[in-house]
Short mmCIF file of C-alpha atoms and ligand atoms in Angstrom, two decimals:
data_model
loop_
_atom_site.label_atom_id
_atom_site.label_comp_id
_atom_site.label_asym_id
_atom_site.label_seq_id
_atom_site.Cartn_x
_atom_site.Cartn_y
_atom_site.Cartn_z
CA MET R 1488 112.65 131.72 92.71
CA HIS R 1489 115.30 132.38 90.19
CA GLY R 1490 115.78 128.97 88.55
CA LYS R 1491 114.73 127.39 85.05
CA THR R 1492 110.90 127.15 84.81
CA VAL R 1493 109.27 123.94 84.02
CA LEU R 1494 105.34 123.33 83.93
CA VAL R 1495 104.69 120.20 85.69
CA THR R 1496 100.65 119.01 85.35
CA GLY R 1497 99.78 116.52 88.04
CA GLY R 1498 102.09 117.87 89.80
CA ALA R 1499 100.40 117.44 93.61
CA GLY R 1500 100.25 113.31 92.67
CA TYR R 1501 102.05 111.03 93.81
CA ILE R 1502 105.10 110.23 91.20
CA GLY R 1503 104.31 114.72 90.41
CA SER R 1504 104.63 115.58 94.09
CA HIS R 1505 108.34 113.36 94.00
CA THR R 1506 109.39 114.82 90.36
CA VAL R 1507 108.99 118.43 91.78
CA VAL R 1508 110.94 117.71 94.96
CA GLU R 1509 113.78 116.45 92.83
CA LEU R 1510 113.02 119.42 90.30
CA ILE R 1511 113.55 121.90 93.29
CA ASN R 1512 116.42 119.60 94.22
CA ALA R 1513 118.56 120.24 90.92
CA GLY R 1514 117.89 124.26 91.02
CA TYR R 1515 114.69 124.10 88.70
CA ASP R 1516 111.70 126.39 88.99
CA PRO R 1517 108.41 123.92 88.87
CA ILE R 1518 104.42 125.23 87.86
CA ILE R 1519 102.13 122.92 88.93
CA LEU R 1520 99.04 122.82 87.21
CA ASP R 1521 96.86 120.32 88.53
CA ASP R 1522 92.92 120.43 89.51
CA PHE R 1523 93.66 117.86 92.87
CA ARG R 1524 91.01 115.88 91.54
CA ASN R 1525 93.20 112.88 92.43
CA SER R 1526 95.32 114.53 95.06
CA GLN R 1527 95.61 116.81 97.97
CA PRO R 1528 96.28 120.78 98.21
CA TRP R 1529 98.61 119.74 101.37
CA ILE R 1530 100.81 118.51 99.01
CA ILE R 1531 102.03 121.53 98.03
CA ASP R 1532 103.04 122.58 101.79
CA ARG R 1533 104.53 119.35 102.11
CA ILE R 1534 106.81 119.44 99.09
CA GLY R 1535 107.49 123.41 100.89
CA GLU R 1536 108.35 121.64 103.82
CA ILE R 1537 111.02 119.13 102.23
CA THR R 1538 112.81 121.70 100.02
CA LYS R 1539 112.38 124.62 102.05
CA ILE R 1540 110.85 126.29 98.41
CA THR R 1541 106.95 126.02 98.07
CA PRO R 1542 105.93 125.66 94.17
CA THR R 1543 103.96 127.84 92.61
CA PHE R 1544 100.71 126.15 91.74
CA HIS R 1545 97.75 126.84 89.65
CA LYS R 1546 94.40 125.16 90.25
CA VAL R 1547 93.19 124.02 86.86
CA ASP R 1548 91.59 121.49 84.98
CA CYS R 1549 93.83 120.25 82.14
CA GLN R 1550 90.96 119.22 79.90
CA ASP R 1551 90.00 123.07 79.55
CA GLU R 1552 92.13 124.21 77.30
CA ILE R 1553 91.21 128.12 77.78
CA ALA R 1554 92.29 128.15 81.15
CA VAL R 1555 95.17 125.83 80.13
CA LYS R 1556 96.50 128.31 77.86
CA GLU R 1557 95.48 131.13 79.87
CA VAL R 1558 98.22 130.08 82.79
CA VAL R 1559 101.05 128.59 80.00
CA LYS R 1560 101.07 131.99 78.56
CA ASN R 1561 102.55 133.53 81.78
CA TYR R 1562 105.56 130.80 81.46
CA PRO R 1563 106.94 131.70 77.51
CA ASN R 1564 110.17 131.11 78.53
CA ALA R 1565 109.89 127.53 80.42
CA ILE R 1566 111.97 124.91 79.00
CA GLY R 1567 110.04 122.18 79.04
CA LEU R 1568 106.80 120.50 79.94
CA ILE R 1569 106.28 117.24 82.65
CA HIS R 1570 103.14 116.09 81.60
CA PHE R 1571 101.48 113.61 84.65
CA ALA R 1572 97.86 114.85 84.77
CA ALA R 1573 95.84 111.47 83.91
CA ASP R 1574 93.77 109.10 85.25
CA LYS R 1575 95.25 105.58 86.29
CA ALA R 1576 93.36 102.70 87.24
CA VAL R 1577 93.04 99.79 84.93
CA GLY R 1578 89.71 98.58 86.84
CA GLU R 1579 88.17 101.75 86.88
CA SER R 1580 88.52 102.39 83.02
CA VAL R 1581 87.22 99.31 82.12
CA GLU R 1582 84.00 100.96 84.00
CA LYS R 1583 84.19 104.34 83.05
CA PRO R 1584 85.76 104.19 79.76
CA ILE R 1585 84.90 107.73 78.00
CA GLN R 1586 86.02 109.26 81.05
CA TYR R 1587 89.23 108.04 80.70
CA TYR R 1588 89.44 108.71 76.65
CA GLN R 1589 88.76 112.14 77.27
CA ASN R 1590 91.06 113.19 80.65
CA ASN R 1591 94.27 111.05 79.07
CA ILE R 1592 93.86 111.97 75.32
CA GLY R 1593 91.95 115.33 76.36
CA THR R 1594 94.25 116.77 78.28
CA LEU R 1595 97.44 115.59 76.34
CA CYS R 1596 95.83 117.22 72.98
CA THR R 1597 95.37 120.42 75.30
CA VAL R 1598 98.86 120.43 76.81
CA LEU R 1599 100.28 119.80 73.10
CA SER R 1600 98.11 122.53 71.99
CA ALA R 1601 99.57 124.86 74.29
CA MET R 1602 103.03 123.77 74.42
CA LYS R 1603 102.59 124.71 70.28
CA SER R 1604 100.81 127.94 71.10
CA PHE R 1605 103.34 129.06 73.47
CA GLY R 1606 106.68 127.67 71.81
CA ILE R 1607 106.88 125.21 74.23
CA LYS R 1608 109.90 122.59 72.94
CA HIS R 1609 110.72 119.84 75.44
CA LEU R 1610 108.09 117.21 76.61
CA VAL R 1611 108.50 114.43 79.18
CA PHE R 1612 105.22 112.47 79.20
CA SER R 1613 104.24 109.32 81.56
CA SER R 1614 103.92 106.06 79.76
CA SER R 1615 103.56 102.65 81.31
CA CYS R 1616 104.86 99.15 80.65
CA THR R 1617 101.56 98.27 79.99
CA VAL R 1618 102.01 99.13 76.47
CA TYR R 1619 103.92 95.83 76.15
CA GLY R 1620 100.58 93.98 77.00
CA ASP R 1621 101.24 90.22 77.36
CA ALA R 1622 104.64 90.76 76.11
CA ASP R 1623 106.64 87.71 74.56
CA THR R 1624 109.71 87.67 77.18
CA ALA R 1625 109.75 88.06 80.48
CA ILE R 1626 112.21 91.05 80.13
CA VAL R 1627 111.08 93.68 77.63
CA THR R 1628 112.95 96.52 76.02
CA GLU R 1629 112.32 100.11 74.59
CA GLU R 1630 112.23 97.92 71.00
CA SER R 1631 109.85 94.83 71.83
CA PRO R 1632 106.60 94.91 70.18
CA VAL R 1633 103.50 97.36 71.44
CA LYS R 1634 100.52 94.74 71.62
CA GLU R 1635 97.04 95.72 71.48
CA ALA R 1636 95.68 97.35 74.96
CA THR R 1637 93.27 94.83 77.30
CA SER R 1638 92.02 98.01 78.55
CA PRO R 1639 91.08 101.62 77.93
CA TYR R 1640 93.83 102.78 80.45
CA GLY R 1641 96.54 100.82 78.49
CA ASP R 1642 94.95 101.94 75.29
CA THR R 1643 94.99 105.51 75.88
CA LYS R 1644 98.87 105.10 77.20
CA ILE R 1645 99.55 103.62 73.47
CA THR R 1646 97.40 106.12 71.78
CA SER R 1647 99.51 109.18 73.84
CA GLU R 1648 102.57 107.84 71.94
CA LYS R 1649 101.26 107.90 68.89
CA ILE R 1650 99.69 111.30 68.97
CA ILE R 1651 102.93 112.68 70.86
CA LYS R 1652 105.49 110.72 68.16
CA TYR R 1653 102.99 112.49 65.33
CA ASN R 1654 103.32 115.43 67.04
CA SER R 1655 107.28 115.02 67.29
CA ASP R 1656 107.20 114.74 63.30
CA ALA R 1657 104.31 117.98 62.52
CA VAL R 1658 105.92 120.48 65.68
CA GLU R 1659 109.35 121.74 64.11
CA ASP R 1660 112.28 121.55 66.98
CA PHE R 1661 110.22 119.51 69.49
CA GLY R 1662 111.49 117.21 71.57
CA SER R 1663 110.01 114.85 73.79
CA THR R 1664 110.66 111.41 75.81
CA LEU R 1665 108.07 109.10 76.40
CA LEU R 1666 108.73 107.33 79.82
CA ARG R 1667 107.38 103.83 80.26
CA TYR R 1668 106.96 103.37 84.43
CA PHE R 1669 107.16 99.46 85.74
CA ASN R 1670 105.65 99.48 89.22
CA PRO R 1671 105.95 102.64 91.00
CA ILE R 1672 106.14 102.26 95.19
CA GLY R 1673 107.69 103.61 98.42
CA ALA R 1674 107.46 107.02 98.84
CA HIS R 1675 109.81 110.55 100.18
CA PRO R 1676 112.39 109.22 103.22
CA SER R 1677 110.95 111.95 104.86
CA SER R 1678 106.91 110.33 104.81
CA LEU R 1679 105.62 114.02 104.24
CA ILE R 1680 104.37 112.92 100.60
CA GLY R 1681 104.12 109.42 98.88
CA GLU R 1682 100.87 107.82 97.22
CA LEU R 1683 96.97 109.14 98.19
CA PRO R 1684 94.72 106.25 96.99
CA GLN R 1685 91.43 107.44 96.61
CA GLY R 1686 89.26 104.42 98.30
CA VAL R 1687 89.87 100.46 97.74
CA PRO R 1688 93.46 100.97 96.42
CA ASN R 1689 93.71 98.94 93.03
CA ASN R 1690 97.56 98.05 93.28
CA LEU R 1691 99.76 95.96 95.43
CA MET R 1692 101.62 98.26 97.46
CA PRO R 1693 98.83 100.45 99.27
CA TYR R 1694 96.94 97.53 99.50
CA ILE R 1695 99.32 96.00 101.40
CA THR R 1696 100.29 98.68 104.03
CA GLN R 1697 96.33 99.55 104.20
CA THR R 1698 96.14 95.84 105.39
CA ALA R 1699 99.06 96.07 107.75
CA LYS R 1700 97.49 99.17 108.88
CA GLY R 1701 93.69 97.18 109.30
CA ILE R 1702 92.67 99.69 107.05
CA ARG R 1703 91.43 96.56 105.06
CA GLU R 1704 91.29 93.10 106.73
CA LYS R 1705 92.90 91.04 104.58
CA LEU R 1706 95.42 91.56 101.05
CA THR R 1707 94.10 88.54 98.09
CA VAL R 1708 96.65 87.12 96.24
CA PHE R 1709 95.74 87.19 93.16
CA GLY R 1710 96.57 83.83 91.46
CA SER R 1711 99.87 81.29 92.61
CA ASP R 1712 99.57 79.26 89.21
CA TYR R 1713 101.32 80.73 87.13
CA ASP R 1714 104.47 79.71 85.36
CA THR R 1715 106.49 81.64 87.45
CA PRO R 1716 108.82 79.88 90.20
CA ASP R 1717 106.46 80.30 92.88
CA GLY R 1718 103.42 80.18 90.74
CA THR R 1719 102.89 83.96 91.72
CA ASN R 1720 102.84 87.33 88.93
CA ILE R 1721 106.86 89.25 88.88
CA ARG R 1722 106.94 92.37 88.55
CA ASP R 1723 109.67 95.18 88.73
CA TYR R 1724 108.96 97.48 91.20
CA ILE R 1725 110.42 100.46 91.38
CA HIS R 1726 111.26 103.20 94.30
CA VAL R 1727 109.49 106.34 93.27
CA MET R 1728 112.06 108.82 94.66
CA ASP R 1729 114.31 106.78 90.95
CA LEU R 1730 111.28 107.35 88.84
CA ALA R 1731 111.45 111.28 90.19
CA LYS R 1732 114.89 111.77 89.57
CA ALA R 1733 114.55 109.69 85.93
CA HIS R 1734 112.09 112.96 85.12
CA VAL R 1735 114.96 115.17 85.56
CA LYS R 1736 117.69 113.68 83.59
CA ALA R 1737 115.24 113.16 80.98
CA LEU R 1738 114.46 117.06 81.18
CA GLN R 1739 117.90 117.52 81.03
CA TYR R 1740 118.66 115.17 78.24
CA LEU R 1741 115.93 117.06 76.36
CA THR R 1742 117.35 120.46 76.90
CA ASN R 1743 121.00 119.64 76.83
CA THR R 1744 121.29 117.41 73.64
CA GLU R 1745 118.52 120.14 71.75
CA CYS R 1746 116.46 116.83 70.81
CA LYS R 1747 113.89 117.12 67.74
CA SER R 1748 112.44 113.63 68.11
CA CYS R 1749 110.61 111.62 70.04
CA VAL R 1750 112.75 109.23 72.29
CA THR R 1751 111.38 106.08 74.84
CA PHE R 1752 113.36 104.66 78.16
CA ASN R 1753 111.48 101.78 80.15
CA LEU R 1754 112.40 102.76 83.79
CA GLY R 1755 112.42 99.91 86.06
CA THR R 1756 114.83 98.21 87.98
CA GLY R 1757 115.78 95.60 85.71
CA LYS R 1758 114.81 92.95 88.65
CA GLY R 1759 111.86 91.08 88.28
CA THR R 1760 110.18 90.53 92.05
CA SER R 1761 106.73 88.06 92.43
CA VAL R 1762 104.08 88.94 94.85
CA LEU R 1763 104.70 86.13 97.49
CA GLU R 1764 108.58 87.65 97.27
CA ILE R 1765 106.84 91.38 98.29
CA ILE R 1766 105.18 90.03 101.39
CA LYS R 1767 107.88 88.33 102.74
CA ALA R 1768 110.30 91.18 102.53
CA PHE R 1769 107.63 93.58 103.77
CA GLU R 1770 106.92 91.63 106.63
CA ASN R 1771 111.00 91.43 107.69
CA VAL R 1772 111.85 94.80 106.99
CA ASN R 1773 108.59 96.21 108.46
CA GLN R 1774 109.19 93.86 111.40
CA LEU R 1775 105.31 92.67 111.14
CA LYS R 1776 102.82 89.84 109.80
CA LEU R 1777 100.56 90.70 107.03
CA ASN R 1778 97.27 89.31 106.72
CA TYR R 1779 96.97 87.35 103.33
CA GLU R 1780 94.94 85.14 101.63
CA ILE R 1781 96.01 82.93 98.03
CA GLY R 1782 92.90 83.41 95.89
CA PRO R 1783 91.78 83.32 91.66
CA ARG R 1784 93.71 84.92 89.19
CA ARG R 1785 92.67 89.00 88.11
CA GLU R 1786 91.69 89.28 84.82
CA GLY R 1787 94.13 91.33 82.70
CA ASP R 1788 97.22 90.61 84.86
CA VAL R 1789 100.39 89.25 82.61
CA ALA R 1790 102.77 86.26 84.43
CA GLN R 1791 105.91 88.62 84.94
CA ILE R 1792 107.24 91.61 83.23
CA TYR R 1793 110.54 93.36 84.45
CA ALA R 1794 112.24 96.00 82.53
CA ASN R 1795 115.65 96.43 80.14
CA ALA R 1796 116.64 99.56 81.54
CA GLU R 1797 120.02 99.88 79.85
CA LYS R 1798 118.87 102.53 77.37
CA ALA R 1799 118.57 105.03 80.61
CA LYS R 1800 121.33 104.09 82.13
CA GLU R 1801 123.74 104.76 78.84
CA VAL R 1802 121.37 107.68 77.37
CA LEU R 1803 120.16 109.53 80.70
CA ASP R 1804 123.12 108.58 82.87
CA TRP R 1805 120.38 107.21 85.42
CA THR R 1806 120.54 104.14 87.31
CA CYS R 1807 118.11 103.27 90.80
CA GLU R 1808 119.21 104.50 93.73
CA TYR R 1809 117.45 102.93 95.89
CA THR R 1810 116.69 99.03 97.05
CA LEU R 1811 113.86 96.70 97.02
CA ASN R 1812 114.09 97.41 101.06
CA ASP R 1813 114.26 101.17 101.43
CA ALA R 1814 110.44 101.26 99.07
CA LEU R 1815 109.15 98.96 101.49
CA LYS R 1816 110.28 100.95 104.37
CA HIS R 1817 108.90 103.49 103.03
CA SER R 1818 105.81 102.60 102.06
CA TRP R 1819 104.80 101.87 105.37
CA GLU R 1820 106.38 104.64 107.03
CA TRP R 1821 104.12 106.71 105.06
CA GLU R 1822 101.32 104.76 105.41
CA LYS R 1823 101.37 104.93 108.65
CA GLY R 1824 101.47 108.62 109.19
CA ILE R 1825 98.65 109.36 106.72
CA GLY R 1826 96.05 111.30 108.59
CA GLU R 1827 98.03 112.48 111.28
N1 UDP Z 3191 98.22 91.99 92.80
C1 UDP Z 3191 97.10 91.06 93.96
N2 UDP Z 3191 96.72 91.77 95.13
C2 UDP Z 3191 96.43 93.09 95.21
C3 UDP Z 3191 96.75 93.86 94.34
C4 UDP Z 3191 97.64 93.43 93.34
O1 UDP Z 3191 98.22 90.08 94.05
O2 UDP Z 3191 95.19 93.58 96.09
C5 UDP Z 3191 98.89 91.57 92.22
C6 UDP Z 3191 98.66 91.86 90.59
O3 UDP Z 3191 98.38 90.56 90.45
C7 UDP Z 3191 100.19 92.20 89.99
C8 UDP Z 3191 100.95 92.63 91.20
O4 UDP Z 3191 100.31 92.10 92.27
O5 UDP Z 3191 101.04 90.36 90.16
C9 UDP Z 3191 100.97 93.98 90.41
O6 UDP Z 3191 99.93 94.89 90.72
P1 UDP Z 3191 99.52 96.21 90.26
O7 UDP Z 3191 98.02 96.25 90.20
O8 UDP Z 3191 100.33 96.92 91.29
O9 UDP Z 3191 100.20 96.88 89.00
P2 UDP Z 3191 99.83 96.19 87.84
O10 UDP Z 3191 101.45 95.17 87.71
O11 UDP Z 3191 98.86 95.65 87.52
O12 UDP Z 3191 100.21 97.31 87.27
#
C-alpha cells in the first residue's frame, strides 16, 4: 500500500478494528500491533473483506518494549500511532489491579518510549468518560473536573492522561489527543466485525444481545431507584463507527495543525438514554422481546452522565452520523452472526 503509515496498537479489538477500517477508507496504511489476548486473528481477515485491503499486522505484546521497538523501527515514516491496547473491564480491574496497572500503564510507557526512539510525533489515545467519575452535572465538558477514580481501571486512564501530558511537555514536537469515550455500541453495518466479549459480558449492550440470542437467561437492570426520570441510569451510547471516524479526524488534526500539545476531546452523541429506554428501543427496532428483570444497583455506577461534544464538532469537524436505532440494529445483526 502507498498511503501514509499509521501504527495501531490493539487494532484487532472492538474499537481498534473499526478504526482500522476507517483508516483504510481514508487512504491510510494502518499497521496493527496486537497479541490477540482479547481479540481474534480472523478479525484481520474480516477487515480485508470489508475494505478489500488486508492490513499488515504484527503479533506482539505491547508490554514488551524490545519486541515493540523491533516492530516500530521498521516504520520510521509513520505519521502517528493510535494506542488502543489495554484492559477495559472495570469489575475485573478490582480483582486484578496489578494486571491492569502493568498492562495499561506498561503498554503506554512502552509505546511512548518507542515513539521517542523512532521519532513518531503524534499519538491518539483511548481514554474514557470514567475520568469524570460521579460528575457534578449530568452533562460534562472537557473542562469538567477529573475525579478520584473508583476502580483501578479508571485510575489507569487518569494516570495515562497525566503521563501523556507530561510526555507532551518533555518531548519536542510531540502532539497528542486524549479521546474520552462515552459508551460505544453497535458494529460495522456489514456485520463482519463487532464486539467480542470474553466470558460473561460486563457491558450492557453485549449482555442484551446475548440474552436476545439465548446465551444468557435474562438481563438484570442494575437499579431503578436512581434520581432519573425512569429511575434507571442514563448514559451516552455512541455508534462504534462514529467513534472510529473520530480517531481518523483526531489524527488528521494532529498532522494538519502540526499539533505540539495535548488536547482532550469528549466523544459522545450529546444525548442521554436510560437503561429502560435502551431495552425498549432494542425490542422495537429488532422486533423481539427481551427477558429482563429489575435488580439491585451495581456498585460504582453513577446515576447519569453524557457528553457535551461541541469541542470535537468545532475543532475536529466531527459529528455522529448513526442513530441509536442504527447501533441497536447493528449490534443485534453482529451478534446473530457470531460463530457462523
Ligand atoms: N447495566 C445493566 N445491566 C447489565 C449491564 C449494565 O443494567 O447487565 C447498566 C449499568 O448499570 C449502566 C449501563 O447499563 O447504567 C451501562 O453500563 P456499561 O457497563 O455498559 O457501561 P458503563 O457506563 O458502566 O461504562
